[in-house]
Every structure is written in structure tokens, then in C-alpha cells.
Coordinates of N, CA and C in Angstrom, one line a residue:
Chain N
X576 N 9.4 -114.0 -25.4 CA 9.0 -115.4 -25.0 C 10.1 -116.0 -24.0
X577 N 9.8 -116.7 -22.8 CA 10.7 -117.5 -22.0 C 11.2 -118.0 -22.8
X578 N 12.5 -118.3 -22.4 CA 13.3 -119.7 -22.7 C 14.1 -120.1 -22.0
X579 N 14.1 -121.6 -21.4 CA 14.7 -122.0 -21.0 C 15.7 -123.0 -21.5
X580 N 17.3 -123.1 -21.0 CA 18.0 -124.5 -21.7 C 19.4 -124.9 -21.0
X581 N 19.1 -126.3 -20.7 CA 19.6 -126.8 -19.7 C 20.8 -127.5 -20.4
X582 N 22.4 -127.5 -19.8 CA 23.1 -128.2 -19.8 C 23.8 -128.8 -19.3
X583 N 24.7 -130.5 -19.6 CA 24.6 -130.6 -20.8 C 23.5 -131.2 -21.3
X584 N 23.2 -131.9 -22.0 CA 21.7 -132.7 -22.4 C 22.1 -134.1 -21.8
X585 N 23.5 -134.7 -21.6 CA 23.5 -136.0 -20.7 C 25.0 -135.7 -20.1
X586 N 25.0 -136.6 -19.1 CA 26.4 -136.5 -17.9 C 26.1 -137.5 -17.4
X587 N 27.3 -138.3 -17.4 CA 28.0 -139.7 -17.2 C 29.0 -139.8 -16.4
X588 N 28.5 -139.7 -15.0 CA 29.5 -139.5 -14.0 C 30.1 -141.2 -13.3
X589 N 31.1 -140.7 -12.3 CA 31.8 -141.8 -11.6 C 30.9 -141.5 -10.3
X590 N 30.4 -142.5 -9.3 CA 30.6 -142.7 -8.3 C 31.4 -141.7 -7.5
X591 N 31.1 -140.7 -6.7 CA 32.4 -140.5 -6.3 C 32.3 -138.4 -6.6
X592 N 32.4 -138.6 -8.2 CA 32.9 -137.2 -8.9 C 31.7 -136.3 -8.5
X593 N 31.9 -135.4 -8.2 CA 31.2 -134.3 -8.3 C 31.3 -133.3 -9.5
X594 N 30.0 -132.6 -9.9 CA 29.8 -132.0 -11.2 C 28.8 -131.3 -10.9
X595 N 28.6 -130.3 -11.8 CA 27.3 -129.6 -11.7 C 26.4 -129.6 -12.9
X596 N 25.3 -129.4 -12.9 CA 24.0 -129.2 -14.4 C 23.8 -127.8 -14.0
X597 N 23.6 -127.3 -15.6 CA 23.3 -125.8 -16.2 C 21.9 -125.5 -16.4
X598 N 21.4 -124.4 -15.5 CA 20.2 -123.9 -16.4 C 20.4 -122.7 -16.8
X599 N 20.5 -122.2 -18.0 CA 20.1 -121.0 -18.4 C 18.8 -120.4 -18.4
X600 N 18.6 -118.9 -18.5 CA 17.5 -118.6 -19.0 C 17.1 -117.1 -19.5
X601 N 16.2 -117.0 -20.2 CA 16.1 -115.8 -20.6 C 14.7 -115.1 -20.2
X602 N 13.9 -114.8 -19.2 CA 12.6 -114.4 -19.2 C 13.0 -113.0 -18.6
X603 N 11.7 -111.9 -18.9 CA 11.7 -110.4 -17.7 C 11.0 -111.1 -16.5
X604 N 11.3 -110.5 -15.7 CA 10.6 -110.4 -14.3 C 10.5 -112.4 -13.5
X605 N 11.7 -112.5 -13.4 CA 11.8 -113.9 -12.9 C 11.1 -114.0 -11.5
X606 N 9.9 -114.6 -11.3 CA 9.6 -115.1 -10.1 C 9.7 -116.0 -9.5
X607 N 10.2 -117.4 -10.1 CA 10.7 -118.2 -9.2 C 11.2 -119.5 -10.7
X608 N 12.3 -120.4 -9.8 CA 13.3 -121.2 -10.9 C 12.7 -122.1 -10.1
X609 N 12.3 -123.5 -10.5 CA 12.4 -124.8 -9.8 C 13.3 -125.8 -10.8
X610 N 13.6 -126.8 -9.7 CA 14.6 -127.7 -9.8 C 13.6 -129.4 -10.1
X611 N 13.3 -130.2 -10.2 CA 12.6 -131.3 -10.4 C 13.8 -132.0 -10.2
X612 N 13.6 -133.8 -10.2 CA 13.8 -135.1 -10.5 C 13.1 -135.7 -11.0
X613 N 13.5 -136.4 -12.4 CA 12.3 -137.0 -12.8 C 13.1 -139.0 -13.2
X614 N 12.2 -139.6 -12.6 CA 13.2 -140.9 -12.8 C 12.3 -141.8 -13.7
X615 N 12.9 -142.6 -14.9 CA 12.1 -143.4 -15.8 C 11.0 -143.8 -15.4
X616 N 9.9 -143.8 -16.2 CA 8.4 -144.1 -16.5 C 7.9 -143.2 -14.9
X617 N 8.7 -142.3 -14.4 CA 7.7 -142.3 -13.2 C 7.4 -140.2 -13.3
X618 N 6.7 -139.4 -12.9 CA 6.6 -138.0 -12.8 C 7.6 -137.7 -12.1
X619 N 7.7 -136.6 -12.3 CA 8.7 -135.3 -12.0 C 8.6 -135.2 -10.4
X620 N 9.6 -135.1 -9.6 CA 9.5 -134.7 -8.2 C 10.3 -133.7 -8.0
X621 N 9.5 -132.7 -6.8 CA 10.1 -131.7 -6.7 C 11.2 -131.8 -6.0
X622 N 12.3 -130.7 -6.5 CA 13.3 -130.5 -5.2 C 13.5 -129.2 -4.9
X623 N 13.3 -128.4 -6.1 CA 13.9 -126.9 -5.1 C 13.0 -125.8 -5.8
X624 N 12.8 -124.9 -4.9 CA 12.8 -123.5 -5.5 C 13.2 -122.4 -5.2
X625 N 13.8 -121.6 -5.8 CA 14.8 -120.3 -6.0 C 13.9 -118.9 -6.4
X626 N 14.2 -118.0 -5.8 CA 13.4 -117.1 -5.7 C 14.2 -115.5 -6.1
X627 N 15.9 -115.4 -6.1 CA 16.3 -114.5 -6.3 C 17.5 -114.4 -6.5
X628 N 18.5 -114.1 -6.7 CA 19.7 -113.8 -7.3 C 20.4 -114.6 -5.8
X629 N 21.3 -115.1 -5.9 CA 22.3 -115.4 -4.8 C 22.2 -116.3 -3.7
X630 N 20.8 -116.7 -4.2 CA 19.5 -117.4 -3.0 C 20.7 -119.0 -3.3
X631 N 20.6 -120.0 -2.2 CA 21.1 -121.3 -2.3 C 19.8 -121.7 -1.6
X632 N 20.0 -123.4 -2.1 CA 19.6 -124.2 -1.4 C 19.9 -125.4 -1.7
X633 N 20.3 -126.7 -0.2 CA 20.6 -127.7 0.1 C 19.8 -128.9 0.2
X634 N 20.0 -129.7 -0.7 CA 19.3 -131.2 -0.2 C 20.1 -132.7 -0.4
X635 N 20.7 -133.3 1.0 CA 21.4 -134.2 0.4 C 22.7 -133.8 0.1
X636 N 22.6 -134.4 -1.0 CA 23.9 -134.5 -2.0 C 23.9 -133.1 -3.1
X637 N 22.8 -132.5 -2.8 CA 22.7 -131.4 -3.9 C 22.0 -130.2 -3.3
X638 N 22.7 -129.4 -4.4 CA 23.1 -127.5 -3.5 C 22.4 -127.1 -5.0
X639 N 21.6 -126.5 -5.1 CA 20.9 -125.5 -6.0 C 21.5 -123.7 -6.0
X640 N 21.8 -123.4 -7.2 CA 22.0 -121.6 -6.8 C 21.5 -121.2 -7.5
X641 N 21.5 -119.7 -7.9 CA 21.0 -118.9 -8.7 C 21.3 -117.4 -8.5
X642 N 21.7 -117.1 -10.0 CA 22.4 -116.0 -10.7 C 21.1 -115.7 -11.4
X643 N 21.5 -113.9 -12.1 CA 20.1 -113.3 -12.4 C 20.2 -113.7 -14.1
X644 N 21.4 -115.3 -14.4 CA 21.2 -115.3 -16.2 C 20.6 -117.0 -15.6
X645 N 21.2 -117.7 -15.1 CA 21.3 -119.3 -14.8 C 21.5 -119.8 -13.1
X646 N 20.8 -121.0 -13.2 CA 21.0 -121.7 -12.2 C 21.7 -122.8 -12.4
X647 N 22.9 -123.1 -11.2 CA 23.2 -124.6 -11.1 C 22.9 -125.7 -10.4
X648 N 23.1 -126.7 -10.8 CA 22.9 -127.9 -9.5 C 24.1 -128.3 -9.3
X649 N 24.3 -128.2 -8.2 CA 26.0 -128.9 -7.9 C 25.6 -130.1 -7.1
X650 N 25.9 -131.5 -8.0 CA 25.9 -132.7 -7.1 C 27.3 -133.3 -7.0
X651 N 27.3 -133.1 -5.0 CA 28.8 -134.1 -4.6 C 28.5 -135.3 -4.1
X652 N 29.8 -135.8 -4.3 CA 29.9 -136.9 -4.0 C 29.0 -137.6 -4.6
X653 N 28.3 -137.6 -6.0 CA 27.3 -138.3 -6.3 C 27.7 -140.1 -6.0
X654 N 25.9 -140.5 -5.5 CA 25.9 -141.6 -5.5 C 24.8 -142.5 -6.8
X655 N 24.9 -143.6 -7.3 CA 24.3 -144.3 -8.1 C 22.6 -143.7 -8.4
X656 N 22.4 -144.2 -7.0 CA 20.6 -143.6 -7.1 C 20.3 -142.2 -7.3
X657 N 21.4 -141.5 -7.4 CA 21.3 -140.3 -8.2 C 20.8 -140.0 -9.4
X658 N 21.1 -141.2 -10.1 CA 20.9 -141.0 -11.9 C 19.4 -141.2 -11.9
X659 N 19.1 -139.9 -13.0 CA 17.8 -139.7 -13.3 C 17.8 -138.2 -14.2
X660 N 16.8 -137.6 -14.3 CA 16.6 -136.8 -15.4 C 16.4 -135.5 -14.6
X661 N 17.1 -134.5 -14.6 CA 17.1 -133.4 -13.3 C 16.3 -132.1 -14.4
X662 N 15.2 -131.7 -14.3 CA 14.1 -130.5 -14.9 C 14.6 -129.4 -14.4
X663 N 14.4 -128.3 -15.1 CA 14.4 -126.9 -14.8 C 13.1 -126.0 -15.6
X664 N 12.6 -125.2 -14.4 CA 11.9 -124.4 -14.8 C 11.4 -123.2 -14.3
X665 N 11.2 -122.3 -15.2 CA 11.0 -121.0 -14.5 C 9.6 -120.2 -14.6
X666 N 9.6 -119.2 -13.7 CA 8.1 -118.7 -14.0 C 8.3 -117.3 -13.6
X667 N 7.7 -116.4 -14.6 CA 7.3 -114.9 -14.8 C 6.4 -114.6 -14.0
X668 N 6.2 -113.0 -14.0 CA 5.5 -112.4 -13.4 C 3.9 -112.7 -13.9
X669 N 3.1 -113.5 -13.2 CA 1.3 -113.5 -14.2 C 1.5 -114.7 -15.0
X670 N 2.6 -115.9 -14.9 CA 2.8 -116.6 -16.3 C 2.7 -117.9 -15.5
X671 N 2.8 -119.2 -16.6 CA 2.8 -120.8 -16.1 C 4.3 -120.6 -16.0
X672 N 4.7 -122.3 -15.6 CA 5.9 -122.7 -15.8 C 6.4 -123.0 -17.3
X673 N 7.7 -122.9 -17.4 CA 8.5 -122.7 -18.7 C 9.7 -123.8 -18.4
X674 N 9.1 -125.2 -18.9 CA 10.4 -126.5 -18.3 C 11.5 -126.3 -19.7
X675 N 12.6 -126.5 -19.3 CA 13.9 -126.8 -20.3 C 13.4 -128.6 -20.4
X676 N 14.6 -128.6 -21.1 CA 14.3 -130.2 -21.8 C 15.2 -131.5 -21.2
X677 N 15.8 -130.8 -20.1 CA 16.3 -131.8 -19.0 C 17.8 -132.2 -19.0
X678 N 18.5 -132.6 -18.0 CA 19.9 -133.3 -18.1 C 19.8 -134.7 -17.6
X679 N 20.0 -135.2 -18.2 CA 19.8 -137.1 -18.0 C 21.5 -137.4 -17.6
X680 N 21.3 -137.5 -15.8 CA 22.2 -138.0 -15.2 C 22.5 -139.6 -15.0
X681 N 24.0 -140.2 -15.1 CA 24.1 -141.8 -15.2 C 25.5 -141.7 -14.0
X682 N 24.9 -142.2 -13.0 CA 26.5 -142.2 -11.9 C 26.6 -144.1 -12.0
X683 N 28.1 -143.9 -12.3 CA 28.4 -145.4 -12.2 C 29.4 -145.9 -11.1
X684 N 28.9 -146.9 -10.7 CA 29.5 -147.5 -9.1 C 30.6 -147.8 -9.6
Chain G
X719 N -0.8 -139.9 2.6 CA -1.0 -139.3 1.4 C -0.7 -139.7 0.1
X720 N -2.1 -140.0 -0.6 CA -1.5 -140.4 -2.3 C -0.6 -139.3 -3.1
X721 N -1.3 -138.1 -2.9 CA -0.6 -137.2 -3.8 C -1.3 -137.1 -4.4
X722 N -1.2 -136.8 -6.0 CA -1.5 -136.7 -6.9 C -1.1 -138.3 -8.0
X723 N -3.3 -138.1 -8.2 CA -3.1 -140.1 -8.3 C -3.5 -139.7 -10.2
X724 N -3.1 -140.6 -11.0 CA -3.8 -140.5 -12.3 C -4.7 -141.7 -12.8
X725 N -5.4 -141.9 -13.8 CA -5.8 -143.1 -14.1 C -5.9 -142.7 -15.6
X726 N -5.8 -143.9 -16.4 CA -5.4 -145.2 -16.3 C -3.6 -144.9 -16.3
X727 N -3.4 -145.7 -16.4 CA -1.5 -145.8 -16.3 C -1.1 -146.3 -17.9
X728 N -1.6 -147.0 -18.3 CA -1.5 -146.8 -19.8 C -2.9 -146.9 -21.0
X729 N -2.9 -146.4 -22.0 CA -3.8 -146.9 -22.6 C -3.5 -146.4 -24.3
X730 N -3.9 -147.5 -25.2 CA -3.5 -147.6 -26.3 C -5.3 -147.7 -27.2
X731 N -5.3 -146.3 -28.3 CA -6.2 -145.7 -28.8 C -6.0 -146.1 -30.4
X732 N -7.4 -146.0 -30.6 CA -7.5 -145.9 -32.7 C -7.6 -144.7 -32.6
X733 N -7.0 -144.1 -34.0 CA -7.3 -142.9 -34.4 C -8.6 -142.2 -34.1
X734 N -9.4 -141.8 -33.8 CA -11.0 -141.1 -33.7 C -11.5 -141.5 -32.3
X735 N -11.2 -142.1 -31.8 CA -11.6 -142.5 -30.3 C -11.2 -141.8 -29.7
X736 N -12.2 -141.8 -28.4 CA -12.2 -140.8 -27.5 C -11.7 -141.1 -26.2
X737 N -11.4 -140.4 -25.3 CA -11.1 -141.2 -23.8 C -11.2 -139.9 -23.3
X738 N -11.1 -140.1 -21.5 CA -10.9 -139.2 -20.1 C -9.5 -139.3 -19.6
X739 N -8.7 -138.7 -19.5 CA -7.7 -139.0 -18.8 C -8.4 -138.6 -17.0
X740 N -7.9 -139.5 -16.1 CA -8.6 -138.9 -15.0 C -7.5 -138.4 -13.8
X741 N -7.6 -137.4 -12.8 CA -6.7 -137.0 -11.9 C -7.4 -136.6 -10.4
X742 N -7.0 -136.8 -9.6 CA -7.1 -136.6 -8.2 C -6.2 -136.2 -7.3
X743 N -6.1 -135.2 -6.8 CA -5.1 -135.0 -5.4 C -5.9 -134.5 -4.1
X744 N -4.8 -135.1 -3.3 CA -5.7 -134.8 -1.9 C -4.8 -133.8 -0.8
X745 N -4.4 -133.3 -1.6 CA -3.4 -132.1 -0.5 C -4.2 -130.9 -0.6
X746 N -5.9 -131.0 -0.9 CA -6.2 -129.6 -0.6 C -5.9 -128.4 -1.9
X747 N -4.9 -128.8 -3.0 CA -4.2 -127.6 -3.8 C -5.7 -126.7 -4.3
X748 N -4.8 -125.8 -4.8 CA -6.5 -124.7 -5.6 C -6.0 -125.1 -6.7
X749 N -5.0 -125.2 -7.4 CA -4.8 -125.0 -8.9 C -4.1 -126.6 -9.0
X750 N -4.6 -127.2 -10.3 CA -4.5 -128.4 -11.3 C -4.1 -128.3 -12.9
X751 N -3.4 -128.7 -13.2 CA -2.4 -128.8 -14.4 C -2.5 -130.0 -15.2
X752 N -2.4 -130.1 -16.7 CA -1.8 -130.8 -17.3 C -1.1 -130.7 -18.4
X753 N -0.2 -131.3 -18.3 CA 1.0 -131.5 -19.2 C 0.9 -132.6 -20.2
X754 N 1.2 -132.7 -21.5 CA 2.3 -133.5 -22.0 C 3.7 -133.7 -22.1
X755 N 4.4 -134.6 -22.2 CA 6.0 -134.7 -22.1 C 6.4 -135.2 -23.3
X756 N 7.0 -134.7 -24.6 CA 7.8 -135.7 -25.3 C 8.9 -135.4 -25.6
X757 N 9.5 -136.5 -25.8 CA 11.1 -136.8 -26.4 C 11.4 -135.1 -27.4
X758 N 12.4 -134.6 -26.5 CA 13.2 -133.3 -27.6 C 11.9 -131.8 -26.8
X759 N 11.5 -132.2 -26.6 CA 10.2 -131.2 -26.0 C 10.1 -130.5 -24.7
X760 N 10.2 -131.0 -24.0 CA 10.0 -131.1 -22.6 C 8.8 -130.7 -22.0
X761 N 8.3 -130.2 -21.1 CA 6.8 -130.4 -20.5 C 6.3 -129.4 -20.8
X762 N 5.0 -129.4 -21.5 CA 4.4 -128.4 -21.7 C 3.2 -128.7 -21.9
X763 N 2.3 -127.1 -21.3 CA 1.5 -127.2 -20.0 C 0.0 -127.1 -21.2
X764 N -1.2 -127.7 -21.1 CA -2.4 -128.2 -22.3 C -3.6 -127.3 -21.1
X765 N -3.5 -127.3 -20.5 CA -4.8 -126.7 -19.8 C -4.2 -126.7 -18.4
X766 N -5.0 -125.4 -17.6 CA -5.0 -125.7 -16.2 C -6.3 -125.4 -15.9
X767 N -6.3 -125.2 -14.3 CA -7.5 -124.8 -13.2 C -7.1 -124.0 -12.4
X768 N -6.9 -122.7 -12.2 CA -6.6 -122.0 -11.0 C -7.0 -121.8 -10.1
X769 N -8.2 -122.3 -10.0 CA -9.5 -122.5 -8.7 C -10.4 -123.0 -9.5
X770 N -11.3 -123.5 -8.4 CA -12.5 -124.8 -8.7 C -13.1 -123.7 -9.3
X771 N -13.7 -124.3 -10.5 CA -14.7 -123.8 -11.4 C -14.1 -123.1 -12.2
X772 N -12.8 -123.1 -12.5 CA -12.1 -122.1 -13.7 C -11.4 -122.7 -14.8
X773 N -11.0 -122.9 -15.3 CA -10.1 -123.0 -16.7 C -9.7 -122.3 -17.8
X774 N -8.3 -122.4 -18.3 CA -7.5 -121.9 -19.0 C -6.6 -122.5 -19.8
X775 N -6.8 -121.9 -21.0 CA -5.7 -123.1 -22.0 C -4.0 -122.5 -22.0
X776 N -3.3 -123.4 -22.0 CA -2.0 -123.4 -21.9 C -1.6 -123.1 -22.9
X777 N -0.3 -123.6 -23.6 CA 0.8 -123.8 -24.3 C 0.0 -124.5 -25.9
X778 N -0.5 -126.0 -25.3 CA -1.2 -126.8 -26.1 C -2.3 -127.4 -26.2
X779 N -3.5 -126.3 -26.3 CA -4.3 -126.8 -25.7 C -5.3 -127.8 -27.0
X780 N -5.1 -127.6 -28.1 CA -5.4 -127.7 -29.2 C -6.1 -129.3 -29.5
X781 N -7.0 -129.9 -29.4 CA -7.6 -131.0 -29.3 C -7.8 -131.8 -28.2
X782 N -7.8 -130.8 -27.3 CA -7.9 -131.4 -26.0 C -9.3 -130.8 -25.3
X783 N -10.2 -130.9 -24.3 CA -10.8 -130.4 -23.0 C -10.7 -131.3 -22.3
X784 N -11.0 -130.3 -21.1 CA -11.1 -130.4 -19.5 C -12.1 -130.1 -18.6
X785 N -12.1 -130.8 -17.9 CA -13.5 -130.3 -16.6 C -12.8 -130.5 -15.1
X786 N -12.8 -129.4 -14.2 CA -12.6 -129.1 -12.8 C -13.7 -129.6 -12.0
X787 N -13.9 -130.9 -12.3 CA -15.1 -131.4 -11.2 C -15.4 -130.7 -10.0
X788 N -14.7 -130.6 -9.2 CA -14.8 -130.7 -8.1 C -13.3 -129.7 -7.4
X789 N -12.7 -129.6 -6.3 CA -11.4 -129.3 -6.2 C -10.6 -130.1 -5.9
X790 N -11.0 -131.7 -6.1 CA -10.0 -132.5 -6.2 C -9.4 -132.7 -7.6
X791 N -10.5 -133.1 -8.5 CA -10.2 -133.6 -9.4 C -10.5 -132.5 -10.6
X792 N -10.1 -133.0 -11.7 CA -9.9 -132.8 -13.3 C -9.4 -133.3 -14.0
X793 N -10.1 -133.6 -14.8 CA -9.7 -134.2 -15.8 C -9.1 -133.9 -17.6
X794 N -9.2 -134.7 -18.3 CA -8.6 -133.9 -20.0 C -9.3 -135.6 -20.7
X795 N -10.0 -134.6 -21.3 CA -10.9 -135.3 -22.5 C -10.4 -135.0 -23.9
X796 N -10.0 -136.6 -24.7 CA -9.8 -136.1 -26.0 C -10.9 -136.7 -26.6
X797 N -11.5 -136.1 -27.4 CA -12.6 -136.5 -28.5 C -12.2 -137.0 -29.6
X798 N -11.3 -136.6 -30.2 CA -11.2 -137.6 -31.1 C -9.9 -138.2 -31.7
X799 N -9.2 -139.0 -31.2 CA -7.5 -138.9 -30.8 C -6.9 -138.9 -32.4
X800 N -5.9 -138.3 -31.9 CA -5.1 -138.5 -33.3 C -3.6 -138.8 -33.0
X801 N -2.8 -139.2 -34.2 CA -1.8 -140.1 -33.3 C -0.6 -139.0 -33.2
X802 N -0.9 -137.8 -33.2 CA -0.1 -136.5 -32.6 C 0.0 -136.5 -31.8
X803 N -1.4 -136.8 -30.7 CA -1.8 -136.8 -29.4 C -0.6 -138.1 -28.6
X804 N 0.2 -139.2 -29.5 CA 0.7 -140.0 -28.8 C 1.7 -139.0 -27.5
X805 N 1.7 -139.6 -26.0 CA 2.6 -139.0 -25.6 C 2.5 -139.6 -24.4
X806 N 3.1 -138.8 -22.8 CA 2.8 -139.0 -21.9 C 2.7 -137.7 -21.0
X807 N 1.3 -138.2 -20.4 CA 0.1 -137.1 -19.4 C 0.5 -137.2 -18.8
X808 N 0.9 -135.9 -17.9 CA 0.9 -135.7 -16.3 C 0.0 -134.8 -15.8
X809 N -0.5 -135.2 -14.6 CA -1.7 -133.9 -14.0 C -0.7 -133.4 -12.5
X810 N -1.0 -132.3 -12.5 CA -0.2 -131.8 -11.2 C -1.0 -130.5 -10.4
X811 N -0.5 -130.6 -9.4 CA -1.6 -129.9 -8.6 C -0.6 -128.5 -7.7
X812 N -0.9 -127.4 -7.3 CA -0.2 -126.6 -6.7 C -1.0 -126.0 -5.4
X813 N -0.5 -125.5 -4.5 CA -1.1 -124.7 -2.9 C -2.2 -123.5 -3.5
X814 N -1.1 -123.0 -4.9 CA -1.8 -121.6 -5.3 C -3.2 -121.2 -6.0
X815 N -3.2 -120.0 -6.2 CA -4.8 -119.5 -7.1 C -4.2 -119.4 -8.5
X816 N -2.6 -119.4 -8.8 CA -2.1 -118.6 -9.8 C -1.5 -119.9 -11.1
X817 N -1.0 -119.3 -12.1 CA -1.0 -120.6 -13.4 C 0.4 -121.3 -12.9
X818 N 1.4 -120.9 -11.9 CA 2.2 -121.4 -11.5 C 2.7 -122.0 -10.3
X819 N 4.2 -121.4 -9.6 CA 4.0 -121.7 -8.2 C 4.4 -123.5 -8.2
X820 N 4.8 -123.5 -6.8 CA 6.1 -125.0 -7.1 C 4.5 -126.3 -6.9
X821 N 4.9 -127.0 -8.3 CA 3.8 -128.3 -8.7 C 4.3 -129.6 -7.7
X822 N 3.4 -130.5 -8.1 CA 3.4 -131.9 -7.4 C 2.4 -132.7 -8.5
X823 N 3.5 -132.9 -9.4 CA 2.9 -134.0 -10.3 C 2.7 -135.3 -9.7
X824 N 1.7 -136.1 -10.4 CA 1.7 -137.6 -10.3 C 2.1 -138.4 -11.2
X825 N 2.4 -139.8 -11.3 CA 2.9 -141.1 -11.9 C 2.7 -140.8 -13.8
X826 N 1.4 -140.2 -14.2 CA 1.5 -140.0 -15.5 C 0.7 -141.3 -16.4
X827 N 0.0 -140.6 -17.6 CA -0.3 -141.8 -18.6 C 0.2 -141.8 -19.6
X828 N 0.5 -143.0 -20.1 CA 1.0 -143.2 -21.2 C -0.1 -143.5 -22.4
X829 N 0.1 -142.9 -23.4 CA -1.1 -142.9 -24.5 C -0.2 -142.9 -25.5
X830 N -0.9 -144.0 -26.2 CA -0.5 -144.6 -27.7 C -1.4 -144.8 -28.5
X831 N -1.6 -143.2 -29.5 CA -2.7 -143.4 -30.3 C -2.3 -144.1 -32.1
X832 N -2.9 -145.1 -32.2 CA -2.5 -145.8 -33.4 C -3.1 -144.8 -35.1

């Protein structure tokens, strides 16, 4: 069975500090990791998707990677309007998506 | 572009009542999704459409149906709610024929079954 699990479950940053969020995961035949934003009362927006071991990608203030156990998100310089609830999810070969249960980011001015 | 539109935006149920949750997107996608989301859980997938005129149950599909009207829309029918069912719906739509592939959810309902 997939599993996905993201850490930490919350991060309470400065204005300023750069950090990164964890996804782990355990599936065979990884076909693709996505990244979401999800901000209170409102759906999930996309931001990334990863496709293979060593693959990056940039948006902003945030750099996505991926290794063949976990992905990170490295956000710099975060700013305020950053804070929100950052999804991870992955998908097998023939399968749906498999969401972790999220990192609820708080950047304070 | 709306995206992916849902209706109603909230709605509050008795136990044994029934409702439609309703969804629309206008990007053309082949495949339609729905999810529930709750607290400690995270999203997990109740039914999809991988092309117009198909269906397939998910993760949760268990007191739920659906109908692929059309290729815009689809929807999720509960018959007879129970207050397990409390949560919040998202419908999401993808480019692809396949059960995954990068989504474009919409806004979401909120359902409060008493």
C-alpha cells in the first residue's frame, strides 16, 4: 500500500527564515510527486510536479526536489502570504493519487 | 476561466436526507474526481471519471454515487446522509484518461450532516 507522510505536521516561521517541509514516501514504481497549496476554507492549488529522482523545480519563493525515498520544499526568504497548508502527493504506476496529511505553514511579519 | 466551479458552498443535512453535490469545469479535462477532506485524514479520493461515460470507485466510495453527465460535469449523490458523511467535498478535474495525473480542484462543500 502507498504511504505517504509529510513533515513536520506544523512550522512557525519568521518573516525572513528559510526552512524546508518533508515528504516521505513509500510506493513501487513512483510516477509522479505533486506539491499543492491549500489555504483556509478554500481547495488545494497546484504547484509542482516531479517526475524522477533529482528533478527540481522553482516557483517564487519555493524550489521543490526529489530523491527516490522523499521530497522537499525549500521555502526562502519566506514571506507572510506564504502561510497555508502545503499537500503532498504521489502516484503509482495504473493508480490514483495518495495525499499525506499536510504541513500547516505560519510566517510571522 | 472559472476552473473548476462547485455548488452549493455549504449545506447542513438531517440524518436520512439526500442531496447532489454538483461540479463543473471548463478546461476541457477527460477525467473528474471527488474527494473528501477531514481533520487527521487527508484527501481521499470517493469516486472518479476517467472519460465521459465511465466510473470508478475510489478509496471511499461507500455511501456515496455519481453520474458523469456530460464531460463537464459530475456530480456525487448521497441518498441517505449519515453524520459520518460530515466533511468537506472537493471535485477536481485532470487533462488525463487515467485515475491520476496533476488535478485542479475547486472551492469545495462543506457538509454538516446532523
Amino acid at each position: 500500500e502507498d504511504q505517504v507522510t509529510q513533515s513536520p505536521e506544523a512550522l512557525r516561521l519568521q518573516e525572513g527564515e528559510s526552512s524546508s517541509l518533508n515528504c516521505s514516501y513509500t510506493v513501487s514504481g513512483l510516477r509522479g510527486l505533486f506539491w499543492y497549496r491549500q489555504d483556509p476554507g478554500k481547495g488545494p492549488e497546484f504547484l509542482f510536479t516531479l517526475y524522477s529522482a533529482g528533478e527540481e523545480k522553482e516557483k517564487e519563493r519555493l524550489k521543490a526536489t526529489l530523491t527516490k525515498k522523499e521530497s522537499f520544499l525549500h521555502i526562502t526568504a519566506p514571506k507572510p502570504e506564504d502561510s497555508a497548508t502545503y499537500l503532498c502527493a504521489v502516484q503509482t504506476s495504473g493508480s490514483r493519487l495518495t495525499f499525506g496529511e499536510g504541513t500547516q505553514l505560519t510566517v510571522n511579519p | 476561466n472559472a476552473g473548476v466551479t462547485q455548488t452549493p458552498k455549504f449545506q447542513v443535512l438531517k440524518t436520512g436526507q439526500s442531496m447532489t453535490l454538483q461540479c463543473a469545469q471548463d478546461m476541457n479535462h477527460n477525467s473528474m474526481y471527488w474527494y473528501r477532506q477531514d481533520p487527521g485524514m487527508g484527501l481521499r479520493l470517493i469516486y472518479y471519471s476517467a472519460s465521459e461515460g465511465t466510473t470508478d470507485k475510489g478509496e471511499v466510495p461507500n455511501g456515496y454515487n455519481v453520474s458523469r453527465l456530460n464531460k463537464r460535469e459530475f456530480s456525487l449523490r448521497l441518498e441517505s446522509a449519515a453524520p459520518s458523511q460530515t466533511s468537506v467535498y472537493f471535485c477536481a478535474s485532470s487533462p488525463g484518461t487515467g485515475a491520476g495525473g496533476t488535478q485542479y480542484f475547486g472551492p469545495g462543500t462543506r457538509l454538516l450532516v446532523l
